[in-house]
Coordinates of C-alpha atoms in Angstrom, one line a residue:
Chain A
M13 CA -222.1 -86.2 -71.8
S14 CA -223.4 -82.7 -71.3
I15 CA -227.2 -82.1 -70.9
Q16 CA -229.1 -79.1 -71.8
I17 CA -232.7 -78.7 -70.6
Q18 CA -234.5 -75.9 -72.4
N19 CA -237.8 -74.4 -71.3
V20 CA -239.3 -77.7 -70.3
S21 CA -242.9 -77.6 -69.0
K22 CA -245.1 -80.5 -67.9
R23 CA -248.7 -80.6 -66.7
F24 CA -250.6 -83.4 -65.1
G25 CA -254.3 -82.6 -65.5
T26 CA -254.6 -79.3 -63.7
F27 CA -251.4 -79.6 -61.8
Q28 CA -248.4 -77.8 -63.2
A29 CA -245.5 -80.1 -62.4
L30 CA -242.8 -78.3 -64.3
Q31 CA -242.8 -74.7 -65.4
D32 CA -240.3 -73.4 -67.9
I33 CA -237.3 -75.3 -66.6
S34 CA -233.9 -74.6 -68.2
I35 CA -230.6 -76.1 -66.9
D36 CA -227.2 -76.5 -68.5
I37 CA -225.3 -79.5 -67.1
Q38 CA -221.6 -80.0 -67.9
S39 CA -220.2 -83.3 -68.8
G40 CA -219.2 -85.3 -65.7
E41 CA -221.1 -83.1 -63.2
L42 CA -222.9 -84.4 -60.2
I43 CA -226.1 -82.4 -59.9
A44 CA -228.7 -82.5 -57.1
L45 CA -232.3 -81.6 -57.7
L46 CA -233.4 -80.4 -54.3
G47 CA -236.9 -79.5 -53.2
P48 CA -239.8 -80.4 -51.1
S49 CA -242.2 -83.1 -52.2
G50 CA -244.4 -81.9 -55.1
S51 CA -241.7 -79.5 -56.3
G52 CA -241.4 -81.3 -59.6
K53 CA -237.9 -82.7 -59.1
T54 CA -238.9 -86.3 -59.8
S55 CA -241.0 -85.3 -62.8
L56 CA -238.0 -83.5 -64.2
L57 CA -235.8 -86.6 -63.7
R58 CA -238.4 -88.8 -65.4
V59 CA -238.6 -86.3 -68.3
I60 CA -234.9 -86.5 -68.8
A61 CA -235.0 -90.3 -68.8
G62 CA -237.9 -90.3 -71.2
L63 CA -240.3 -92.0 -68.8
E64 CA -242.5 -88.9 -69.1
T65 CA -242.8 -86.7 -72.1
S66 CA -242.7 -82.9 -71.6
D67 CA -245.5 -80.8 -73.0
V68 CA -243.1 -78.0 -74.1
G69 CA -239.4 -77.7 -74.3
E70 CA -236.4 -79.7 -75.5
I71 CA -233.7 -81.8 -74.0
F72 CA -230.2 -82.1 -75.6
F73 CA -227.5 -84.7 -74.9
D74 CA -224.2 -83.4 -76.2
G75 CA -226.0 -80.8 -78.3
Q76 CA -228.3 -83.3 -79.9
S77 CA -232.0 -83.2 -79.3
I78 CA -233.3 -86.4 -77.7
T79 CA -236.7 -84.9 -76.9
N80 CA -238.5 -87.4 -79.1
H81 CA -236.2 -90.4 -78.4
H82 CA -237.7 -93.5 -76.8
P83 CA -236.2 -94.1 -73.3
K84 CA -234.5 -97.3 -74.4
E85 CA -232.6 -95.3 -77.0
R86 CA -231.4 -92.6 -74.5
N87 CA -228.7 -94.7 -72.9
V88 CA -229.6 -93.5 -69.5
G89 CA -229.1 -95.4 -66.2
F90 CA -232.1 -94.9 -63.9
V91 CA -232.1 -95.8 -60.3
F92 CA -235.6 -95.9 -58.9
Q93 CA -236.7 -94.7 -55.5
H94 CA -237.8 -98.1 -54.4
Y95 CA -235.1 -99.9 -56.5
A96 CA -237.6 -101.6 -58.8
L97 CA -235.5 -104.7 -58.9
F98 CA -236.9 -107.6 -60.9
R99 CA -238.3 -109.7 -58.0
H100 CA -238.2 -113.0 -59.9
M101 CA -234.6 -112.7 -60.9
T102 CA -231.5 -113.2 -58.8
V103 CA -229.0 -110.4 -58.2
F104 CA -226.9 -111.7 -61.0
E105 CA -229.8 -111.8 -63.5
N106 CA -230.9 -108.4 -62.4
V107 CA -227.5 -106.9 -63.2
A108 CA -227.2 -108.9 -66.4
Y109 CA -230.6 -107.9 -67.7
G110 CA -229.7 -104.8 -69.6
L111 CA -227.0 -106.7 -71.5
R112 CA -229.1 -109.8 -72.1
V113 CA -232.0 -108.0 -73.7
R114 CA -229.8 -106.3 -76.3
P115 CA -230.4 -107.3 -79.9
R116 CA -228.2 -110.2 -81.0
K117 CA -225.9 -108.0 -83.0
T118 CA -224.8 -105.8 -80.1
R119 CA -225.2 -108.4 -77.3
P120 CA -222.0 -109.4 -75.6
S121 CA -221.2 -113.1 -75.4
K122 CA -222.2 -115.1 -72.3
A123 CA -218.7 -115.1 -70.9
E124 CA -218.4 -111.3 -71.4
I125 CA -221.7 -110.7 -69.7
E126 CA -220.7 -112.8 -66.8
A127 CA -217.3 -111.1 -66.4
K128 CA -219.0 -107.7 -66.6
V129 CA -221.7 -108.5 -64.0
M130 CA -219.2 -110.0 -61.6
E131 CA -216.9 -106.9 -62.0
L132 CA -219.9 -104.7 -61.1
L133 CA -220.9 -106.9 -58.2
R134 CA -217.4 -106.6 -56.9
L135 CA -217.6 -102.8 -57.3
V136 CA -220.8 -102.7 -55.1
K137 CA -219.3 -105.3 -52.8
L138 CA -222.0 -107.9 -53.5
E139 CA -220.1 -110.6 -55.3
N140 CA -221.1 -113.1 -52.7
F141 CA -224.8 -112.3 -53.2
A142 CA -225.1 -113.1 -56.9
D143 CA -227.5 -116.0 -56.4
R144 CA -229.8 -114.2 -53.9
Y145 CA -233.2 -112.9 -54.7
P146 CA -234.0 -109.2 -54.0
T147 CA -236.3 -110.1 -51.1
Q148 CA -233.3 -111.7 -49.4
L149 CA -231.3 -108.5 -49.3
S150 CA -231.4 -105.4 -47.0
G151 CA -232.4 -102.0 -48.2
G152 CA -228.8 -100.8 -48.7
Q153 CA -227.9 -104.0 -50.6
R154 CA -230.9 -103.6 -52.9
Q155 CA -229.9 -100.1 -53.6
R156 CA -226.4 -101.2 -54.6
V157 CA -227.9 -103.9 -56.9
A158 CA -230.0 -101.2 -58.5
L159 CA -226.9 -99.1 -59.1
A160 CA -225.0 -102.0 -60.5
R161 CA -227.9 -102.8 -62.8
A162 CA -228.0 -99.3 -64.1
L163 CA -224.2 -99.1 -64.6
A164 CA -224.1 -102.4 -66.5
V165 CA -225.4 -100.9 -69.7
E166 CA -222.6 -98.3 -69.5
P167 CA -224.9 -95.3 -69.5
K168 CA -223.8 -91.8 -70.5
V169 CA -226.0 -90.3 -67.9
L170 CA -227.0 -91.7 -64.4
L171 CA -230.3 -90.6 -63.0
L172 CA -231.1 -91.4 -59.3
D173 CA -234.5 -90.8 -57.8
E174 CA -234.2 -90.3 -54.0
P175 CA -231.5 -92.9 -54.0
F176 CA -231.1 -93.0 -50.3
G177 CA -234.6 -92.0 -49.2
A178 CA -235.7 -95.4 -47.8
L179 CA -232.5 -96.1 -45.9
D180 CA -231.6 -95.5 -42.3
A181 CA -229.3 -92.6 -41.4
K182 CA -226.0 -94.5 -41.0
V183 CA -226.3 -96.5 -44.2
R184 CA -227.4 -93.4 -46.0
K185 CA -224.3 -91.5 -45.1
E186 CA -222.1 -94.4 -46.0
L187 CA -223.8 -94.9 -49.4
R188 CA -223.7 -91.2 -50.4
R189 CA -220.0 -91.0 -49.7
W190 CA -219.6 -94.1 -51.8
L191 CA -221.7 -92.6 -54.6
R192 CA -219.5 -89.5 -54.6
K193 CA -216.4 -91.7 -54.9
L194 CA -218.0 -93.8 -57.6
H195 CA -218.8 -90.6 -59.5
D196 CA -215.3 -89.4 -59.1
D197 CA -213.9 -92.7 -60.5
F198 CA -216.3 -93.0 -63.4
H199 CA -217.1 -89.4 -64.3
I200 CA -220.6 -90.2 -65.5
T201 CA -222.8 -87.1 -65.7
S202 CA -225.2 -87.8 -62.8
I203 CA -228.4 -86.2 -61.5
F204 CA -230.0 -87.2 -58.3
V205 CA -233.2 -86.1 -56.7
T206 CA -233.4 -85.5 -53.0
H207 CA -235.5 -83.6 -50.4
D208 CA -232.6 -83.8 -47.9
Q209 CA -230.6 -80.6 -48.0
E210 CA -227.7 -82.1 -46.1
E211 CA -227.4 -84.9 -48.7
A212 CA -227.4 -82.4 -51.5
L213 CA -224.9 -80.1 -49.8
D214 CA -222.6 -83.0 -49.0
V215 CA -222.5 -84.8 -52.4
A216 CA -223.4 -82.5 -55.3
D217 CA -221.1 -80.4 -57.5
R218 CA -224.1 -78.1 -58.1
I219 CA -227.5 -77.9 -56.6
V220 CA -230.7 -77.0 -58.4
V221 CA -233.3 -75.9 -55.8
M222 CA -236.8 -76.4 -57.0
N223 CA -240.2 -75.3 -55.7
N224 CA -243.7 -75.5 -57.2
G225 CA -242.3 -76.8 -60.5
K226 CA -239.9 -73.9 -60.9
I227 CA -236.2 -73.5 -60.4
E228 CA -235.5 -71.2 -57.4
Q229 CA -231.7 -71.2 -57.6
I230 CA -228.8 -73.1 -59.3
G231 CA -225.4 -73.0 -57.8
S232 CA -222.6 -74.7 -55.9
P233 CA -223.5 -76.0 -52.4
D234 CA -221.6 -73.0 -51.0
E235 CA -223.4 -70.5 -53.2
V236 CA -226.9 -71.7 -52.4
Y237 CA -226.1 -72.1 -48.7
T238 CA -224.4 -68.8 -48.1
H239 CA -226.0 -66.7 -50.8
P240 CA -229.6 -67.9 -51.2
N241 CA -231.4 -65.7 -53.7
S242 CA -234.9 -66.2 -52.2
P243 CA -236.5 -66.6 -48.8
F244 CA -237.6 -70.1 -49.9
V245 CA -234.0 -71.2 -50.6
Y246 CA -232.9 -69.6 -47.3
D247 CA -235.5 -71.5 -45.4
F248 CA -235.1 -74.8 -47.2
L249 CA -231.3 -75.0 -46.8
G250 CA -230.9 -75.1 -43.1
N251 CA -232.2 -73.2 -40.1
V252 CA -232.8 -69.5 -40.3
N253 CA -233.7 -66.6 -38.0
L254 CA -236.0 -63.9 -39.2
F255 CA -235.8 -60.2 -38.4
K256 CA -238.9 -58.4 -39.5
G257 CA -238.8 -54.7 -39.9
R258 CA -238.9 -51.7 -42.3
L259 CA -236.2 -50.9 -44.8
H260 CA -235.3 -47.2 -44.5
N261 CA -232.2 -45.4 -45.7
G262 CA -230.2 -48.5 -46.0
K263 CA -231.2 -49.7 -42.5
L264 CA -233.5 -52.4 -41.4
T265 CA -235.4 -51.0 -38.4
H266 CA -237.9 -52.4 -35.9
G267 CA -238.6 -50.3 -32.8
E268 CA -235.3 -49.5 -31.3
F269 CA -233.4 -52.0 -33.3
A270 CA -231.7 -50.9 -36.4
I271 CA -229.0 -52.5 -38.5
D272 CA -227.1 -51.5 -41.7
V273 CA -228.1 -53.3 -44.8
P274 CA -225.4 -52.5 -47.3
D275 CA -226.8 -54.4 -50.3
S276 CA -230.4 -53.1 -49.9
H277 CA -232.0 -51.7 -53.0
A278 CA -233.2 -48.1 -53.1
H279 CA -236.6 -49.0 -51.7
T280 CA -237.5 -46.8 -48.7
Q281 CA -240.2 -47.4 -46.1
D282 CA -240.8 -50.9 -47.2
D283 CA -241.7 -53.8 -45.0
A284 CA -238.8 -56.3 -45.2
V285 CA -237.5 -59.4 -43.6
G286 CA -233.9 -60.1 -42.7
Y287 CA -232.6 -63.6 -42.9
V288 CA -229.7 -64.9 -41.0
R289 CA -228.3 -68.3 -40.2
P290 CA -227.9 -69.5 -36.6
H291 CA -224.1 -69.7 -36.9
D292 CA -224.1 -66.1 -38.2
T293 CA -226.1 -65.0 -35.2
Q294 CA -223.6 -63.6 -32.8
I295 CA -224.2 -63.2 -29.0
E296 CA -222.8 -60.1 -27.3
K297 CA -222.7 -59.5 -23.5
T298 CA -223.1 -55.7 -23.9
A299 CA -225.4 -53.6 -26.1
V300 CA -223.9 -52.2 -29.2
T301 CA -225.7 -50.6 -32.2
G302 CA -227.5 -53.1 -34.3
T303 CA -228.2 -55.6 -31.5
V304 CA -231.4 -57.0 -30.1
P305 CA -231.9 -57.7 -26.5
V306 CA -232.7 -61.4 -25.7
T307 CA -233.0 -63.8 -22.9
V308 CA -231.3 -67.2 -23.0
S309 CA -234.2 -69.7 -22.8
H310 CA -232.5 -73.0 -23.6
I311 CA -229.0 -74.5 -24.2
H312 CA -228.4 -77.6 -26.2
L313 CA -225.0 -78.9 -25.2
L314 CA -224.5 -81.8 -27.7
G315 CA -221.4 -82.4 -29.7
P316 CA -218.9 -79.7 -30.7
I317 CA -221.6 -77.2 -31.6
V318 CA -223.7 -75.5 -28.9
Q319 CA -227.2 -74.5 -29.9
I320 CA -228.8 -71.7 -27.9
E321 CA -232.5 -70.8 -28.0
L322 CA -233.0 -67.1 -27.3
R323 CA -236.2 -65.2 -26.6
R324 CA -236.4 -61.7 -27.9
E325 CA -237.3 -59.2 -25.3
D326 CA -238.8 -56.6 -27.6
M327 CA -241.3 -59.0 -29.1
D328 CA -242.6 -62.5 -28.6
E329 CA -240.3 -64.4 -31.0
F330 CA -237.5 -66.9 -30.7
L331 CA -234.0 -66.9 -32.3
E332 CA -231.5 -69.6 -32.6
A333 CA -227.7 -69.2 -32.3
E334 CA -225.0 -71.8 -32.9
L335 CA -221.5 -71.4 -31.5
S336 CA -218.4 -73.4 -30.9
K337 CA -218.0 -75.0 -27.5
E338 CA -214.9 -72.9 -26.9
H339 CA -216.7 -69.7 -27.6
F340 CA -219.6 -70.8 -25.5
H341 CA -217.2 -71.3 -22.5
V342 CA -215.7 -67.9 -23.0
L343 CA -219.2 -66.3 -23.0
Q344 CA -220.2 -68.3 -19.9
L345 CA -223.9 -68.3 -20.7
N346 CA -226.6 -69.6 -18.5
V347 CA -230.4 -70.0 -19.0
G348 CA -232.1 -66.8 -18.0
D349 CA -229.1 -64.5 -18.9
H350 CA -229.9 -61.2 -20.6
V351 CA -227.6 -60.8 -23.6
F352 CA -227.6 -59.1 -27.0
V353 CA -227.8 -60.6 -30.5
R354 CA -226.1 -59.2 -33.5
P355 CA -226.8 -60.7 -36.9
K356 CA -223.8 -60.9 -39.1
Q357 CA -224.5 -61.6 -42.8
L358 CA -228.1 -60.4 -42.8
K359 CA -229.8 -60.9 -46.1
V360 CA -232.9 -58.8 -46.6
F361 CA -235.9 -59.7 -48.8
I362 CA -238.8 -57.4 -49.4
P363 CA -242.1 -59.4 -49.1
E364 CA -243.6 -58.0 -52.4
D365 CA -240.7 -59.4 -54.3
F366 CA -241.6 -63.0 -53.4
S367 CA -245.2 -62.9 -52.5
I368 CA -247.3 -65.0 -54.8
Chain B
M25 CA -237.1 -116.4 0.9
E26 CA -234.2 -116.3 -1.6
H27 CA -235.4 -119.5 -3.2
S28 CA -239.0 -118.3 -3.6
T29 CA -238.1 -115.1 -5.5
P30 CA -237.3 -116.7 -8.8
I31 CA -240.4 -118.8 -8.6
E32 CA -242.5 -115.7 -8.0
Q33 CA -240.9 -114.1 -11.0
T34 CA -241.6 -117.0 -13.3
V35 CA -245.2 -117.5 -12.3
P36 CA -246.6 -114.1 -13.5
N37 CA -244.6 -114.6 -16.7
K38 CA -246.4 -117.9 -17.3
G39 CA -249.7 -116.3 -16.5
A40 CA -249.0 -113.5 -19.0
S41 CA -248.3 -115.9 -21.8
T42 CA -251.4 -118.0 -21.2
N43 CA -253.5 -114.8 -20.9
K44 CA -252.2 -113.7 -24.3
H45 CA -253.1 -117.0 -25.7
A46 CA -256.5 -117.0 -24.2
A47 CA -257.3 -113.6 -25.7
L48 CA -257.0 -115.0 -29.2
Q49 CA -259.0 -118.2 -28.4
E50 CA -262.7 -118.7 -27.9
P51 CA -263.9 -121.2 -25.3
R52 CA -263.7 -124.8 -26.3
F53 CA -267.4 -125.4 -26.7
V54 CA -267.8 -122.4 -29.1
R55 CA -264.9 -123.7 -31.2
Y56 CA -266.4 -127.1 -31.5
T57 CA -269.9 -125.9 -32.2
L58 CA -268.8 -123.6 -34.9
T59 CA -266.6 -126.3 -36.5
F60 CA -269.5 -128.8 -36.3
I61 CA -271.9 -126.4 -38.0
A62 CA -269.5 -125.6 -40.8
L63 CA -268.7 -129.3 -41.4
A64 CA -272.4 -130.3 -41.3
F65 CA -273.2 -127.5 -43.7
L66 CA -270.5 -128.6 -46.2
L67 CA -271.6 -132.3 -45.8
F68 CA -275.2 -131.6 -46.5
F69 CA -274.9 -129.1 -49.3
I70 CA -271.7 -130.3 -51.1
V71 CA -270.4 -133.7 -50.2
L72 CA -273.7 -135.4 -50.1
P73 CA -274.9 -134.3 -53.5
L74 CA -271.5 -135.1 -55.0
V75 CA -271.5 -138.6 -53.6
S76 CA -275.1 -139.1 -54.7
I77 CA -274.0 -138.3 -58.3
F78 CA -271.5 -141.2 -58.2
I79 CA -274.0 -143.5 -56.4
T80 CA -276.8 -142.9 -59.0
A81 CA -274.3 -143.2 -61.8
F82 CA -273.4 -146.7 -60.7
Q83 CA -276.9 -147.7 -59.7
K84 CA -277.4 -150.0 -62.6
G85 CA -273.9 -151.4 -62.6
A86 CA -270.6 -150.6 -64.1
Q87 CA -271.6 -151.9 -67.5
V88 CA -274.4 -149.3 -67.9
Y89 CA -272.0 -146.6 -66.6
F90 CA -269.3 -147.3 -69.2
D91 CA -271.9 -147.8 -71.9
S92 CA -273.4 -144.4 -71.2
I93 CA -270.1 -142.6 -71.2
T94 CA -268.9 -144.4 -74.4
H95 CA -272.2 -143.9 -76.2
P96 CA -271.5 -142.0 -79.5
D97 CA -273.6 -139.1 -78.4
A98 CA -271.8 -138.9 -75.1
L99 CA -268.4 -139.1 -76.8
S100 CA -269.4 -136.4 -79.3
A101 CA -270.6 -134.2 -76.3
I102 CA -267.3 -134.7 -74.5
K103 CA -265.3 -133.9 -77.7
L104 CA -267.4 -130.8 -78.4
T105 CA -266.9 -129.5 -74.8
L106 CA -263.1 -130.1 -75.0
T107 CA -263.0 -128.4 -78.4
V108 CA -264.9 -125.4 -77.0
V109 CA -262.5 -125.2 -74.0
A110 CA -259.5 -125.5 -76.3
I111 CA -260.6 -122.5 -78.3
A112 CA -262.2 -120.3 -75.7
V113 CA -259.7 -120.5 -72.9
P114 CA -256.6 -119.5 -74.9
L115 CA -258.5 -116.6 -76.5
N116 CA -259.6 -115.6 -73.0
A117 CA -256.0 -115.7 -71.8
I118 CA -254.9 -113.3 -74.6
F119 CA -257.8 -111.0 -74.1
G120 CA -257.5 -111.1 -70.3
V121 CA -253.8 -110.2 -70.3
M122 CA -254.3 -107.4 -72.8
A123 CA -257.3 -105.9 -70.9
A124 CA -255.5 -106.1 -67.6
W125 CA -252.3 -104.6 -69.2
V126 CA -254.2 -101.7 -70.7
L127 CA -256.3 -101.1 -67.6
T128 CA -253.4 -101.1 -65.1
K129 CA -250.4 -99.8 -67.0
F130 CA -251.9 -96.8 -68.8
N131 CA -254.1 -93.9 -67.9
F132 CA -256.7 -92.9 -70.5
R133 CA -260.2 -91.6 -70.9
G134 CA -263.0 -94.2 -70.6
K135 CA -260.8 -96.5 -68.4
N136 CA -263.6 -97.0 -65.9
L137 CA -266.1 -97.7 -68.7
L138 CA -263.8 -100.4 -70.0
L139 CA -263.5 -101.8 -66.5
T140 CA -267.3 -102.0 -66.2
I141 CA -267.7 -103.7 -69.6
V142 CA -265.2 -106.3 -68.6
D143 CA -267.4 -107.1 -65.6
L144 CA -270.6 -107.1 -67.6
P145 CA -270.8 -110.9 -68.3
F146 CA -270.8 -111.5 -64.5
A147 CA -273.9 -109.3 -64.3
V148 CA -275.8 -110.4 -67.3
S149 CA -277.7 -113.7 -67.2
P150 CA -276.1 -116.4 -69.5
V151 CA -279.5 -116.9 -71.2
I152 CA -279.5 -113.3 -72.3
A153 CA -275.9 -113.6 -73.5
G154 CA -277.0 -116.5 -75.7
L155 CA -280.0 -114.6 -77.0
V156 CA -277.8 -111.7 -77.9
F157 CA -275.8 -113.9 -80.3
V158 CA -279.0 -115.4 -81.7
L159 CA -280.3 -111.9 -82.4
L160 CA -277.0 -111.0 -84.1
F161 CA -276.2 -114.1 -86.1
G162 CA -279.5 -116.1 -86.2
A163 CA -281.5 -116.5 -89.4
Q164 CA -283.7 -113.5 -88.5
G165 CA -280.7 -111.7 -86.9
L166 CA -278.8 -108.6 -87.9
F167 CA -276.1 -110.5 -90.0
G168 CA -278.4 -113.5 -90.6
E169 CA -279.0 -112.9 -94.3
W170 CA -275.4 -112.2 -95.1
L171 CA -274.2 -115.2 -93.2
F172 CA -276.8 -117.4 -95.0
A173 CA -275.8 -116.0 -98.4
N174 CA -272.2 -116.8 -97.6
D175 CA -273.0 -120.2 -96.1
I176 CA -271.4 -119.4 -92.8
K177 CA -273.1 -121.2 -89.8
I178 CA -272.7 -119.6 -86.4
I179 CA -275.9 -120.2 -84.5
F180 CA -276.6 -123.9 -83.9
A181 CA -273.0 -124.7 -84.7
L182 CA -269.6 -124.7 -83.1
P183 CA -268.8 -121.0 -83.6
G184 CA -271.9 -119.9 -81.8
I185 CA -271.1 -122.2 -78.8
V186 CA -267.6 -120.8 -78.7
L187 CA -268.8 -117.2 -78.8
A188 CA -271.3 -117.8 -76.0
T189 CA -268.6 -119.5 -73.9
I190 CA -266.1 -116.7 -74.5
F191 CA -268.8 -114.1 -73.5
V192 CA -269.6 -115.8 -70.3
T193 CA -266.0 -116.5 -69.2
L194 CA -264.6 -113.2 -70.4
P195 CA -264.0 -111.6 -66.9
F196 CA -262.2 -114.5 -65.3
V197 CA -258.6 -113.8 -66.4
A198 CA -258.8 -110.0 -66.5
R199 CA -260.5 -109.9 -63.1
E200 CA -257.7 -112.1 -61.6
L201 CA -254.9 -110.0 -63.1
I202 CA -256.1 -106.5 -62.6
P203 CA -255.7 -106.3 -58.8
L204 CA -252.4 -108.1 -59.1
M205 CA -250.9 -105.9 -61.7
Q206 CA -252.2 -102.8 -59.9
A207 CA -250.4 -103.9 -56.8
Q208 CA -247.2 -104.5 -58.7
G209 CA -247.2 -101.1 -60.4
T210 CA -245.2 -100.1 -63.4
T211 CA -241.7 -99.4 -62.0
E212 CA -240.3 -102.8 -63.0
E213 CA -241.4 -102.2 -66.6
E214 CA -240.0 -98.7 -66.5
A215 CA -236.7 -100.1 -65.2
S216 CA -236.7 -102.7 -68.0
I217 CA -237.3 -100.1 -70.7
S218 CA -234.7 -97.7 -69.3
L219 CA -232.2 -100.6 -69.5
G220 CA -232.9 -100.8 -73.2
A221 CA -235.4 -103.6 -73.5
S222 CA -238.2 -103.4 -76.1
G223 CA -241.8 -103.5 -75.2
F224 CA -242.2 -107.1 -76.1
K225 CA -239.0 -108.2 -74.2
T226 CA -240.3 -106.2 -71.2
F227 CA -243.6 -108.0 -71.3
W228 CA -241.9 -111.4 -71.8
H229 CA -239.1 -111.1 -69.2
V230 CA -240.6 -108.9 -66.6
T231 CA -244.4 -108.6 -66.7
L232 CA -245.3 -112.2 -67.6
P233 CA -243.1 -113.9 -64.9
N234 CA -244.7 -111.6 -62.3
I235 CA -248.2 -112.4 -63.2
K236 CA -247.8 -116.1 -64.3
W237 CA -249.5 -117.6 -61.2
G238 CA -252.3 -115.2 -61.3
L239 CA -252.8 -115.8 -65.0
F240 CA -252.8 -119.6 -64.4
Y241 CA -255.3 -119.3 -61.6
G242 CA -257.6 -117.2 -63.8
L243 CA -257.3 -119.7 -66.6
I244 CA -258.3 -122.6 -64.2
L245 CA -261.4 -120.7 -63.1
C246 CA -262.1 -119.8 -66.7
N247 CA -261.6 -123.5 -67.8
A248 CA -264.0 -124.8 -65.1
R249 CA -266.7 -122.3 -66.2
A250 CA -266.2 -123.1 -69.9
I251 CA -266.7 -126.8 -69.3
G252 CA -269.8 -126.3 -67.2
E253 CA -271.5 -123.4 -69.0
F254 CA -275.2 -124.3 -69.6
G255 CA -277.5 -121.3 -70.1
A256 CA -275.8 -119.4 -72.9
V257 CA -274.7 -122.5 -74.8
S258 CA -278.2 -124.0 -74.5
V259 CA -279.7 -121.0 -76.3
V260 CA -277.2 -121.0 -79.2
S261 CA -276.6 -124.7 -79.6
G262 CA -279.9 -126.0 -81.0
H263 CA -279.4 -129.3 -79.1
I264 CA -278.6 -131.4 -82.1
R265 CA -277.6 -134.8 -80.7
G266 CA -274.1 -135.9 -81.7
M267 CA -273.4 -132.5 -83.3
T268 CA -274.0 -129.5 -81.0
N269 CA -274.6 -130.9 -77.6
T270 CA -272.0 -130.1 -75.0
M271 CA -271.7 -132.2 -71.9
P272 CA -274.1 -130.2 -69.7
L273 CA -276.6 -130.2 -72.6
H274 CA -276.2 -133.9 -73.1
I275 CA -276.8 -134.5 -69.3
E276 CA -280.0 -132.4 -69.5
I277 CA -281.4 -134.4 -72.4
L278 CA -280.7 -137.7 -70.8
Y279 CA -282.3 -136.5 -67.6
N280 CA -285.4 -135.3 -69.4
E281 CA -285.6 -138.8 -71.0
Y282 CA -285.6 -140.4 -67.6
Q283 CA -282.2 -142.1 -68.2
F284 CA -281.0 -141.2 -64.8
A285 CA -278.1 -143.6 -64.6
A286 CA -276.7 -142.4 -68.0
A287 CA -277.2 -138.7 -67.0
F288 CA -275.4 -139.2 -63.7
A289 CA -272.7 -141.1 -65.4
V290 CA -271.8 -138.2 -67.6
A291 CA -272.3 -135.8 -64.7
S292 CA -269.8 -137.9 -62.7
L293 CA -267.3 -137.4 -65.5
M294 CA -267.8 -133.6 -65.3
S295 CA -267.5 -133.7 -61.5
V296 CA -264.2 -135.5 -61.8
L297 CA -263.0 -132.8 -64.2
A298 CA -264.1 -130.2 -61.7
I299 CA -262.3 -131.9 -58.8
I300 CA -259.1 -132.2 -60.9
T301 CA -259.4 -128.5 -61.6
L302 CA -259.7 -127.7 -57.9
V303 CA -256.7 -129.8 -57.1
I304 CA -254.6 -128.0 -59.7
K305 CA -255.9 -124.7 -58.4
D306 CA -254.8 -125.7 -54.9
I307 CA -251.4 -126.7 -56.1
V308 CA -251.1 -123.3 -58.0
D309 CA -252.2 -121.5 -54.9
W310 CA -249.6 -123.3 -52.8
K311 CA -246.9 -122.8 -55.4
S312 CA -247.6 -119.1 -56.0
K313 CA -247.4 -118.5 -52.2
S314 CA -244.1 -120.3 -51.8
V315 CA -242.4 -118.3 -54.6

């Protein structure tokens, strides 16, 4: 089922939770709503589910407006952040709930319900836990029960609010792979909320980056990671080095440092900030044009990637570089070495463009 | 030397564990003194009076005791009290659940005002509560003439007693449920709705099972108060023997007529009801914790 969100706004008292949100979601897509807390991502999810009503705007499922539909008529599976399992029901009863509360005419028979529930419990690998109560399960198991319960009503849309937020790192990684696989098998249009950029980049087909109730950028993980359209997105999706300076004749300059900025707009003599990812921060042994002199201040030798902390010699700022272990051995760096840094893939933003 | 090392290691361990124990425990004489004071206090203020009720009740023999609790006036008082309880407690349950539901599951203007109003009967003296109903429904009251014209009796009759009892016991169920429902939040209800359940089914299958022990507990407290209410009922009842006297009112009349044995006999009956209520309350407490 495709989802169109058109110009949705929502206000809680004086707080503008959502501001003119529009997203087109294709049928079968897995979308991540990514943003810091308070960015409006959960509010948007709840508006789609009908648990909140938007002040302005419309939502369409397959081209049909469901803006005024009651949540129980939307056929949406919602997985809550803290699972919201029915604490007085067993795992089996929890999963069966959505089928059992149907009106008599559309309710499956007892045997059908049981078959369906057991099938789902097998899917989430909890068939041996059917008679347990939620309090007798671990966090990861509860999360899977919540998923099975949402899937039992065969929703057209699956909405997940911080699905892995309360789990420890290992279980989290396992479950998100599993969710990806589940999505590939079932092809339910799914939207999940997360504040973890790694999770969004890892699982989603497309990422909607949100901040202050507005959409900053929509794109594939690769797009938003390598071509962020704002300093916020750059900053939020991974580590970043800043090069402050002035934009002049297609060059970003600061003191003696100057680098070509091919995609710069015609602005001249503007204050600007260049953004570059640590793995696009190249270390050179000799000075070339467009490099900054630095001192190696710290080396993290952990795993296949070496993180190097560098102190700029022309000003009191630190940069971070990431390089492969092989490259690191070729360079033969030591703490205290004087080297030069060349930013590849510098993206320049002019502060006026994004100052609020 | 080699033999002594393990011993040396175990000794400080033992010392540490007893130290930890001692940190949480007062000296023996303090414990005993405090326990003694508490027990003496309970004995003097609660057990002794309770026992004296039963002693006085049987002072003139079992025959007098059974005569006084089977006297037609006494039986009528017992029946009236039970009738009032049977009407007031269920109404209170319905109101209490509704009020708690509204106050915890929704946000609206005037929420705090409603919360205060629910608490009002705790703050207002029962006598005033009774007077309010007399002023509203009495012969000289606001609706008095209309009620008289239509031959509806509220004051000095069962409806007045029920109204006064409901007023006084109003906060019990709501007060018990509000903190419970606040702690539980609304996500389970939201989950139920998103799974396609109607509002009523959500209430019946999700909300009610989650609050049932709290509700039961509130009802028991409400029940105890409804049986024992004196002040408000006294004002609206009119003390008509065999007609509008509840058990507490009947006891007072017997007492004022120096029929101590009879008064205490009926009082002992009420005490038994109170003790049964407390036992049920304890069972509920224990049950709700084990679930």
